[in-house]
mmCIF file of C-alpha atoms in Angstrom:
data_model
loop_
_atom_site.group_PDB
_atom_site.id
_atom_site.type_symbol
_atom_site.label_atom_id
_atom_site.label_comp_id
_atom_site.label_asym_id
_atom_site.label_seq_id
_atom_site.Cartn_x
_atom_site.Cartn_y
_atom_site.Cartn_z
ATOM 1 C CA UNK A 255 -15.443 219.143 -157.357
ATOM 2 C CA UNK A 256 -16.792 218.228 -153.948
ATOM 3 C CA UNK A 257 -16.770 214.564 -154.937
ATOM 4 C CA UNK A 258 -13.126 214.818 -155.951
ATOM 5 C CA UNK A 259 -12.265 216.262 -152.536
ATOM 6 C CA UNK A 260 -14.063 213.390 -150.803
ATOM 7 C CA UNK A 261 -12.214 210.844 -152.946
ATOM 8 C CA UNK A 262 -8.913 212.593 -152.269
ATOM 9 C CA UNK A 263 -9.681 212.644 -148.541
ATOM 10 C CA UNK A 264 -10.477 208.899 -148.580
ATOM 11 C CA UNK A 265 -7.323 208.122 -150.527
ATOM 12 C CA UNK A 266 -5.260 210.282 -148.195
ATOM 13 C CA UNK A 267 -6.778 208.623 -145.124
ATOM 14 C CA UNK A 268 -6.124 205.135 -146.527
ATOM 15 C CA UNK A 269 -2.562 206.105 -147.411
ATOM 16 C CA UNK A 270 -2.032 207.466 -143.895
ATOM 17 C CA UNK A 271 -3.427 204.291 -142.338
ATOM 18 C CA UNK A 272 -1.231 202.204 -144.641
ATOM 19 C CA UNK A 273 1.878 204.134 -143.573
ATOM 20 C CA UNK A 274 0.914 203.791 -139.920
ATOM 21 C CA UNK A 275 0.472 200.047 -140.296
ATOM 22 C CA UNK A 276 3.788 199.758 -142.133
ATOM 23 C CA UNK A 277 5.605 201.453 -139.273
ATOM 24 C CA UNK A 278 3.873 199.649 -136.409
ATOM 25 C CA UNK A 279 3.961 196.178 -137.992
ATOM 26 C CA UNK A 280 6.946 194.139 -136.748
ATOM 27 C CA UNK A 281 9.822 193.571 -139.141
ATOM 28 C CA UNK A 282 10.702 190.262 -137.467
ATOM 29 C CA UNK A 283 8.530 187.196 -137.179
ATOM 30 C CA UNK A 284 9.104 184.235 -134.885
ATOM 31 C CA UNK A 285 6.880 181.158 -134.953
ATOM 32 C CA UNK A 286 7.381 178.135 -132.713
ATOM 33 C CA UNK A 287 5.457 174.922 -132.050
ATOM 34 C CA UNK A 288 6.236 172.091 -129.612
ATOM 35 C CA UNK A 289 5.283 168.444 -129.350
ATOM 36 C CA UNK A 290 6.195 165.553 -127.051
ATOM 37 C CA UNK A 291 6.530 162.299 -128.972
ATOM 38 C CA UNK A 292 6.496 158.862 -127.366
ATOM 39 C CA UNK A 293 9.438 157.574 -129.411
ATOM 40 C CA UNK A 294 13.255 157.692 -129.158
ATOM 41 C CA UNK A 295 15.095 160.667 -130.640
ATOM 42 C CA UNK A 296 16.705 158.402 -133.254
ATOM 43 C CA UNK A 297 13.330 157.628 -134.810
ATOM 44 C CA UNK A 298 12.075 161.230 -134.647
ATOM 45 C CA UNK A 299 15.376 162.535 -136.022
ATOM 46 C CA UNK A 300 15.182 160.254 -139.051
ATOM 47 C CA UNK A 301 11.655 161.456 -139.828
ATOM 48 C CA UNK A 302 12.791 165.092 -139.700
ATOM 49 C CA UNK A 303 16.109 165.057 -141.559
ATOM 50 C CA UNK A 304 15.017 162.695 -144.325
ATOM 51 C CA UNK A 305 13.102 164.907 -146.756
ATOM 52 C CA UNK A 306 11.417 161.787 -148.109
ATOM 53 C CA UNK A 307 9.898 161.272 -144.644
ATOM 54 C CA UNK A 308 9.261 165.018 -144.114
ATOM 55 C CA UNK A 309 7.229 164.980 -147.325
ATOM 56 C CA UNK A 310 4.941 162.333 -145.812
ATOM 57 C CA UNK A 311 4.087 164.229 -142.620
ATOM 58 C CA UNK A 312 4.317 167.857 -143.759
ATOM 59 C CA UNK A 313 0.964 169.625 -143.755
ATOM 60 C CA UNK A 314 1.992 171.705 -146.793
ATOM 61 C CA UNK A 315 1.912 168.845 -149.280
ATOM 62 C CA UNK A 316 -1.851 168.489 -148.725
ATOM 63 C CA UNK A 317 -2.580 172.067 -149.845
ATOM 64 C CA UNK A 318 -2.026 171.738 -153.588
ATOM 65 C CA UNK A 319 -2.436 168.534 -155.590
ATOM 66 C CA UNK A 320 -0.743 170.175 -158.603
ATOM 67 C CA UNK A 321 2.565 170.568 -156.773
ATOM 68 C CA UNK A 322 5.654 168.675 -157.874
ATOM 69 C CA UNK A 323 8.444 167.949 -155.400
ATOM 70 C CA UNK A 324 12.117 167.110 -155.879
ATOM 71 C CA UNK A 325 14.998 166.193 -153.566
ATOM 72 C CA UNK A 326 18.511 167.142 -154.666
ATOM 73 C CA UNK A 327 21.665 165.827 -152.968
ATOM 74 C CA UNK A 328 22.048 162.989 -150.488
ATOM 75 C CA UNK A 329 18.824 162.983 -148.485
ATOM 76 C CA UNK A 330 19.364 163.497 -144.752
ATOM 77 C CA UNK A 331 22.748 165.234 -145.083
ATOM 78 C CA UNK A 332 23.972 168.839 -144.983
ATOM 79 C CA UNK A 333 23.363 170.530 -148.332
ATOM 80 C CA UNK A 334 20.381 168.382 -149.351
ATOM 81 C CA UNK A 335 17.554 170.437 -150.878
ATOM 82 C CA UNK A 336 13.786 169.801 -150.919
ATOM 83 C CA UNK A 337 12.001 171.951 -153.500
ATOM 84 C CA UNK A 338 8.397 172.414 -154.611
ATOM 85 C CA UNK A 339 6.480 174.071 -157.448
ATOM 86 C CA UNK A 340 2.686 174.324 -157.560
ATOM 87 C CA UNK A 341 -0.166 176.521 -158.751
ATOM 88 C CA UNK A 342 -1.491 177.337 -155.273
ATOM 89 C CA UNK A 343 1.545 177.190 -152.988
ATOM 90 C CA UNK A 344 3.979 178.699 -155.461
ATOM 91 C CA UNK A 345 7.638 177.797 -155.714
ATOM 92 C CA UNK A 346 10.395 177.441 -153.141
ATOM 93 C CA UNK A 347 13.026 175.257 -151.541
ATOM 94 C CA UNK A 348 14.204 174.043 -148.129
ATOM 95 C CA UNK A 349 17.876 173.255 -147.493
ATOM 96 C CA UNK A 350 19.766 171.591 -144.628
ATOM 97 C CA UNK A 351 22.446 174.002 -143.355
ATOM 98 C CA UNK A 352 23.688 172.074 -140.298
ATOM 99 C CA UNK A 353 22.781 168.868 -138.497
ATOM 100 C CA UNK A 354 23.732 167.923 -134.948
ATOM 101 C CA UNK A 355 22.455 164.341 -134.753
ATOM 102 C CA UNK A 356 19.498 163.816 -132.409
ATOM 103 C CA UNK A 357 19.711 167.429 -131.158
ATOM 104 C CA UNK A 358 19.398 170.256 -133.682
ATOM 105 C CA UNK A 359 18.571 170.893 -137.321
ATOM 106 C CA UNK A 360 19.237 174.249 -139.001
ATOM 107 C CA UNK A 361 17.604 174.949 -142.360
ATOM 108 C CA UNK A 362 17.054 177.819 -144.786
ATOM 109 C CA UNK A 363 13.711 178.149 -146.546
ATOM 110 C CA UNK A 364 13.569 180.221 -149.731
ATOM 111 C CA UNK A 365 10.274 181.383 -151.225
ATOM 112 C CA UNK A 366 10.576 182.123 -154.932
ATOM 113 C CA UNK A 367 6.949 182.555 -156.040
ATOM 114 C CA UNK A 368 4.514 184.286 -155.568
ATOM 115 C CA UNK A 369 7.020 186.519 -153.726
ATOM 116 C CA UNK A 370 10.700 186.262 -152.889
ATOM 117 C CA UNK A 371 11.906 185.958 -149.301
ATOM 118 C CA UNK A 372 14.090 183.825 -147.040
ATOM 119 C CA UNK A 373 13.744 182.578 -143.485
ATOM 120 C CA UNK A 374 15.545 180.384 -140.970
ATOM 121 C CA UNK A 375 13.950 177.123 -139.837
ATOM 122 C CA UNK A 376 15.113 175.024 -136.889
ATOM 123 C CA UNK A 377 14.281 171.916 -134.887
ATOM 124 C CA UNK A 378 15.476 171.285 -131.349
ATOM 125 C CA UNK A 379 15.192 167.743 -129.978
ATOM 126 C CA UNK A 380 15.635 166.528 -126.401
ATOM 127 C CA UNK A 381 15.053 162.965 -125.225
ATOM 128 C CA UNK A 382 14.145 161.767 -121.728
ATOM 129 C CA UNK A 383 12.678 158.454 -120.576
ATOM 130 C CA UNK A 384 12.167 157.232 -124.125
ATOM 131 C CA UNK A 385 10.163 160.333 -125.140
ATOM 132 C CA UNK A 386 11.360 163.121 -127.409
ATOM 133 C CA UNK A 387 10.422 166.783 -127.141
ATOM 134 C CA UNK A 388 10.512 168.566 -130.508
ATOM 135 C CA UNK A 389 10.528 172.335 -130.960
ATOM 136 C CA UNK A 390 9.962 173.453 -134.568
ATOM 137 C CA UNK A 391 10.707 177.115 -135.208
ATOM 138 C CA UNK A 392 10.675 179.739 -137.971
ATOM 139 C CA UNK A 393 12.468 183.121 -137.957
ATOM 140 C CA UNK A 394 12.102 185.713 -140.707
ATOM 141 C CA UNK A 395 12.855 189.389 -141.245
ATOM 142 C CA UNK A 396 10.887 191.598 -143.636
ATOM 143 C CA UNK A 397 11.671 195.073 -144.918
ATOM 144 C CA UNK A 398 8.928 197.689 -144.983
ATOM 145 C CA UNK A 399 6.291 197.577 -146.463
ATOM 146 C CA UNK A 400 6.681 193.798 -146.897
ATOM 147 C CA UNK A 401 6.585 193.533 -143.106
ATOM 148 C CA UNK A 402 2.786 193.792 -143.246
ATOM 149 C CA UNK A 403 2.876 190.095 -144.150
ATOM 150 C CA UNK A 404 3.899 189.234 -140.591
ATOM 151 C CA UNK A 405 0.289 189.822 -139.476
ATOM 152 C CA UNK A 406 -1.075 187.809 -142.380
ATOM 153 C CA UNK A 407 1.343 184.880 -142.235
ATOM 154 C CA UNK A 408 2.083 184.236 -138.580
ATOM 155 C CA UNK A 409 -1.199 182.562 -137.700
ATOM 156 C CA UNK A 410 -1.168 180.399 -140.823
ATOM 157 C CA UNK A 411 2.412 179.218 -140.263
ATOM 158 C CA UNK A 412 1.685 178.524 -136.585
ATOM 159 C CA UNK A 413 -1.292 176.385 -137.582
ATOM 160 C CA UNK A 414 0.733 174.515 -140.224
ATOM 161 C CA UNK A 415 3.517 173.769 -137.730
ATOM 162 C CA UNK A 416 1.089 172.472 -135.114
ATOM 163 C CA UNK A 417 -0.674 170.216 -137.640
ATOM 164 C CA UNK A 418 2.659 169.028 -139.024
ATOM 165 C CA UNK A 419 3.932 168.074 -135.561
ATOM 166 C CA UNK A 420 0.775 166.072 -134.946
ATOM 167 C CA UNK A 421 1.540 164.145 -138.149
ATOM 168 C CA UNK A 422 5.182 163.720 -137.105
ATOM 169 C CA UNK A 423 4.076 162.420 -133.712
ATOM 170 C CA UNK A 424 1.723 159.892 -135.302
ATOM 171 C CA UNK A 425 4.379 158.706 -137.765
ATOM 172 C CA UNK A 426 7.167 158.412 -135.187
ATOM 173 C CA UNK A 427 5.048 156.597 -132.607
ATOM 174 C CA UNK A 428 3.922 154.201 -135.338
ATOM 175 C CA UNK A 429 7.562 153.708 -136.395
ATOM 176 C CA UNK A 430 8.463 152.840 -132.810
ATOM 177 C CA UNK A 431 6.162 149.822 -133.063
ATOM 178 C CA UNK A 432 8.218 148.895 -136.068
ATOM 179 C CA UNK A 433 7.678 147.289 -139.534
ATOM 180 C CA UNK A 434 4.601 144.525 -139.083
ATOM 181 C CA UNK A 435 2.126 145.794 -136.230
ATOM 182 C CA UNK A 436 -1.484 146.552 -137.216
ATOM 183 C CA UNK A 437 -0.491 150.011 -138.479
ATOM 184 C CA UNK A 438 3.045 149.173 -139.526
ATOM 185 C CA UNK A 439 5.429 146.208 -139.354
ATOM 186 C CA UNK A 440 5.682 144.057 -136.249
ATOM 187 C CA UNK A 441 9.170 144.126 -134.792
ATOM 188 C CA UNK A 442 8.848 140.857 -132.880
ATOM 189 C CA UNK A 443 11.755 140.114 -130.534
ATOM 190 C CA UNK A 444 12.726 136.443 -130.513
ATOM 191 C CA UNK A 445 15.281 134.398 -128.576
ATOM 192 C CA UNK A 446 18.057 132.412 -130.244
ATOM 193 C CA UNK A 447 21.135 130.323 -129.503
ATOM 194 C CA UNK A 448 23.831 132.377 -131.170
ATOM 195 C CA UNK A 449 26.607 130.108 -132.505
ATOM 196 C CA UNK A 450 30.292 130.821 -131.923
ATOM 197 C CA UNK A 451 31.360 132.919 -134.906
ATOM 198 C CA UNK A 452 34.729 134.061 -136.225
ATOM 199 C CA UNK A 453 34.772 137.426 -137.987
ATOM 200 C CA UNK A 454 37.308 139.178 -140.178
ATOM 201 C CA UNK A 455 36.880 142.817 -139.170
ATOM 202 C CA UNK A 456 38.004 146.369 -139.716
ATOM 203 C CA UNK A 457 37.192 148.286 -136.564
ATOM 204 C CA UNK A 458 37.241 152.028 -135.953
ATOM 205 C CA UNK A 459 35.529 154.817 -133.996
ATOM 206 C CA UNK A 460 33.744 157.034 -136.518
ATOM 207 C CA UNK A 461 31.052 159.747 -136.648
ATOM 208 C CA UNK A 462 27.618 158.138 -136.889
ATOM 209 C CA UNK A 463 26.900 160.048 -140.100
ATOM 210 C CA UNK A 464 29.779 158.182 -141.816
ATOM 211 C CA UNK A 465 28.521 154.642 -141.146
ATOM 212 C CA UNK A 466 27.323 153.929 -144.699
ATOM 213 C CA UNK A 467 30.598 155.154 -146.187
ATOM 214 C CA UNK A 468 32.611 153.111 -143.660
ATOM 215 C CA UNK A 469 30.737 149.950 -144.631
ATOM 216 C CA UNK A 470 31.070 150.442 -148.353
ATOM 217 C CA UNK A 471 34.829 151.086 -148.133
ATOM 218 C CA UNK A 472 35.756 148.308 -145.724
ATOM 219 C CA UNK A 473 33.443 145.377 -146.430
ATOM 220 C CA UNK A 474 34.784 145.311 -149.961
ATOM 221 C CA UNK A 475 38.360 145.207 -148.640
ATOM 222 C CA UNK A 476 37.552 142.281 -146.346
ATOM 223 C CA UNK A 477 35.835 140.330 -149.123
ATOM 224 C CA UNK A 478 38.806 140.872 -151.432
ATOM 225 C CA UNK A 479 41.185 139.607 -148.724
ATOM 226 C CA UNK A 480 38.953 136.570 -148.061
ATOM 227 C CA UNK A 481 38.814 135.758 -151.773
ATOM 228 C CA UNK A 482 42.593 136.062 -152.057
ATOM 229 C CA UNK A 483 42.951 133.651 -149.100
ATOM 230 C CA UNK A 484 40.535 131.231 -150.837
ATOM 231 C CA UNK A 485 38.085 131.446 -147.932
ATOM 232 C CA UNK A 486 34.305 131.207 -148.080
ATOM 233 C CA UNK A 487 33.049 134.470 -146.524
ATOM 234 C CA UNK A 488 29.659 134.638 -144.799
ATOM 235 C CA UNK A 489 26.916 137.255 -144.577
ATOM 236 C CA UNK A 490 28.303 140.828 -144.290
ATOM 237 C CA UNK A 491 27.662 142.285 -140.864
ATOM 238 C CA UNK A 492 28.153 145.329 -138.689
ATOM 239 C CA UNK A 493 29.318 145.035 -135.075
ATOM 240 C CA UNK A 494 28.548 147.983 -132.773
ATOM 241 C CA UNK A 495 30.605 148.136 -129.570
ATOM 242 C CA UNK A 496 29.534 151.620 -128.425
ATOM 243 C CA UNK A 497 26.947 154.192 -129.495
ATOM 244 C CA UNK A 498 27.780 157.627 -128.098
ATOM 245 C CA UNK A 499 24.737 159.940 -128.262
ATOM 246 C CA UNK A 500 26.747 162.855 -126.834
ATOM 247 C CA UNK A 501 29.681 162.849 -129.266
ATOM 248 C CA UNK A 502 27.532 161.248 -131.994
ATOM 249 C CA UNK A 503 30.089 158.587 -132.778
ATOM 250 C CA UNK A 504 30.296 154.810 -132.680
ATOM 251 C CA UNK A 505 33.011 152.236 -132.101
ATOM 252 C CA UNK A 506 32.115 149.719 -134.772
ATOM 253 C CA UNK A 507 33.464 147.103 -137.123
ATOM 254 C CA UNK A 508 32.685 146.120 -140.679
ATOM 255 C CA UNK A 509 32.677 142.334 -140.306
ATOM 256 C CA UNK A 510 32.482 139.199 -142.429
ATOM 257 C CA UNK A 511 32.155 135.676 -140.949
ATOM 258 C CA UNK A 512 35.070 133.416 -141.934
ATOM 259 C CA UNK A 513 36.083 129.851 -140.974
ATOM 260 C CA UNK A 514 37.686 129.423 -137.559
ATOM 261 C CA UNK A 515 41.488 129.655 -137.729
ATOM 262 C CA UNK A 516 41.436 131.980 -140.745
ATOM 263 C CA UNK A 517 44.242 134.450 -141.354
ATOM 264 C CA UNK A 518 43.803 137.341 -143.783
ATOM 265 C CA UNK A 519 46.345 139.758 -145.182
ATOM 266 C CA UNK A 520 45.621 143.424 -144.671
ATOM 267 C CA UNK A 521 47.024 146.059 -142.333
ATOM 268 C CA UNK A 522 43.621 146.998 -140.901
ATOM 269 C CA UNK A 523 42.028 143.541 -140.835
ATOM 270 C CA UNK A 524 41.824 141.686 -137.551
ATOM 271 C CA UNK A 525 40.184 138.420 -136.549
ATOM 272 C CA UNK A 526 37.799 138.288 -133.604
ATOM 273 C CA UNK A 527 35.655 135.465 -132.256
ATOM 274 C CA UNK A 528 32.310 135.830 -130.531
ATOM 275 C CA UNK A 529 31.460 132.874 -128.279
ATOM 276 C CA UNK A 530 28.216 130.932 -128.410
ATOM 277 C CA UNK A 531 25.579 132.599 -126.238
ATOM 278 C CA UNK A 532 21.888 133.210 -125.687
ATOM 279 C CA UNK A 533 20.782 136.209 -127.704
ATOM 280 C CA UNK A 534 17.675 138.108 -128.793
ATOM 281 C CA UNK A 535 16.979 139.227 -132.326
ATOM 282 C CA UNK A 536 14.597 140.957 -134.723
ATOM 283 C CA UNK A 537 14.163 140.039 -138.384
ATOM 284 C CA UNK A 538 13.783 143.479 -139.898
ATOM 285 C CA UNK A 539 12.445 143.849 -143.445
ATOM 286 C CA UNK A 540 12.854 147.267 -145.007
ATOM 287 C CA UNK A 541 15.280 150.013 -146.034
ATOM 288 C CA UNK A 542 18.334 150.648 -143.906
ATOM 289 C CA UNK A 543 17.248 154.165 -142.938
ATOM 290 C CA UNK A 544 14.470 152.704 -140.749
ATOM 291 C CA UNK A 545 16.498 149.929 -139.129
ATOM 292 C CA UNK A 546 16.443 152.062 -135.972
ATOM 293 C CA UNK A 547 12.984 150.507 -135.448
ATOM 294 C CA UNK A 548 14.566 147.115 -134.806
ATOM 295 C CA UNK A 549 17.076 148.564 -132.345
ATOM 296 C CA UNK A 550 14.291 150.457 -130.562
ATOM 297 C CA UNK A 551 12.277 147.224 -130.230
ATOM 298 C CA UNK A 552 15.249 145.360 -128.742
ATOM 299 C CA UNK A 553 16.112 148.181 -126.337
ATOM 300 C CA UNK A 554 12.485 148.416 -125.204
ATOM 301 C CA UNK A 555 12.490 144.639 -124.694
ATOM 302 C CA UNK A 556 15.630 144.882 -122.558
ATOM 303 C CA UNK A 557 14.056 147.672 -120.466
ATOM 304 C CA UNK A 558 10.797 145.765 -120.007
ATOM 305 C CA UNK A 559 12.589 142.569 -118.959
ATOM 306 C CA UNK A 560 15.194 144.329 -116.798
ATOM 307 C CA UNK A 561 18.041 142.972 -118.895
ATOM 308 C CA UNK A 562 21.468 144.483 -119.502
ATOM 309 C CA UNK A 563 22.654 144.776 -123.115
ATOM 310 C CA UNK A 564 26.123 143.303 -123.722
ATOM 311 C CA UNK A 565 28.023 144.647 -126.753
ATOM 312 C CA UNK A 566 28.571 144.202 -129.568
ATOM 313 C CA UNK A 567 25.179 144.634 -131.198
ATOM 314 C CA UNK A 568 25.086 142.880 -134.559
ATOM 315 C CA UNK A 569 23.426 143.758 -137.848
ATOM 316 C CA UNK A 570 23.519 140.904 -140.392
ATOM 317 C CA UNK A 571 22.691 142.121 -143.913
ATOM 318 C CA UNK A 572 21.087 138.953 -145.243
ATOM 319 C CA UNK A 573 19.642 140.411 -148.449
ATOM 320 C CA UNK A 574 21.957 141.771 -151.146
ATOM 321 C CA UNK A 575 20.564 145.141 -152.386
ATOM 322 C CA UNK A 576 22.497 144.560 -155.599
ATOM 323 C CA UNK A 577 20.228 141.648 -156.528
ATOM 324 C CA UNK A 578 16.986 142.679 -154.754
ATOM 325 C CA UNK A 579 15.937 146.181 -155.791
ATOM 326 C CA UNK A 580 12.778 146.307 -153.640
ATOM 327 C CA UNK A 581 14.006 147.720 -150.312
ATOM 328 C CA UNK A 582 10.840 146.514 -148.525
ATOM 329 C CA UNK A 583 12.157 142.954 -149.017
ATOM 330 C CA UNK A 584 15.642 143.573 -147.596
ATOM 331 C CA UNK A 585 16.183 141.360 -144.543
ATOM 332 C CA UNK A 586 18.518 142.496 -141.788
ATOM 333 C CA UNK A 587 18.861 140.336 -138.687
ATOM 334 C CA UNK A 588 19.556 142.578 -135.675
ATOM 335 C CA UNK A 589 21.019 140.647 -132.719
ATOM 336 C CA UNK A 590 21.544 141.762 -129.112
ATOM 337 C CA UNK A 591 23.294 139.838 -126.347
ATOM 338 C CA UNK A 592 21.640 140.391 -122.957
ATOM 339 C CA UNK A 593 21.967 139.209 -119.384
#
């Protein structure tokens, strides 16, 4: 009987302590980690919003070799989902809720197994003098008694964020050196005599997130008009006249070189001519989502040499992705005029 009383007393004491802990444990958890990265915001942004790139630097993927990962939706856009399922790290998903290019990312993370919960994830980016400060944060709310997990999880999540940002820093600073350096690809800036070129163009100011769609819609229209006029079109190109990092928009043209004196039918098509001039260029090999490396190399070159960039900036898409499936072999010639 005495033993039963002792057991009951122990159980009662443990229950009391449990209730005390439940009521004093916070119901909200905030985790935040910061890193300064020696790379432009454009490069860092791409490595955050592209789940394919996030998968490479995330510390979580190293925890469980049994885990399978999937990306649903258009990677790097609102609504895209990155999900995982593994024996050790359980099951869950991460979804883009809103994206303000080069500034903020808002995400929702959903844990499905071993327990169900949701939390808000965010990134804040700010660029100054070619360096980008990144703040990676996590906000969650837990009902009692689940709130006891705040004490168990906070330190682990903090550590994972700090390790992940170190990986992001390493990746982004390597990307800045571009495709070809000892630990990547060498974005070598070269000088050229740019020949006078006549372009058939469709020009418009658009949100930067719509660039790919703008190209696909309008280059086809220009090629159809050139074919109808029995002209020999050249390499498809993009001309960038402005790049507004505040409004996140660009004044640009889908452009196709055509013979001088050409006239094409089409309400939106106009002919422009760029004169012969000294220019600087990078031969970039790789997928289009990392072409920012070439632009970063040219802008750094201009800064180092004290040169002023004269628009438009040109991207010449030399390799046809329709015939070459290996994106590492796609050649894009990026050309800047400078004085």
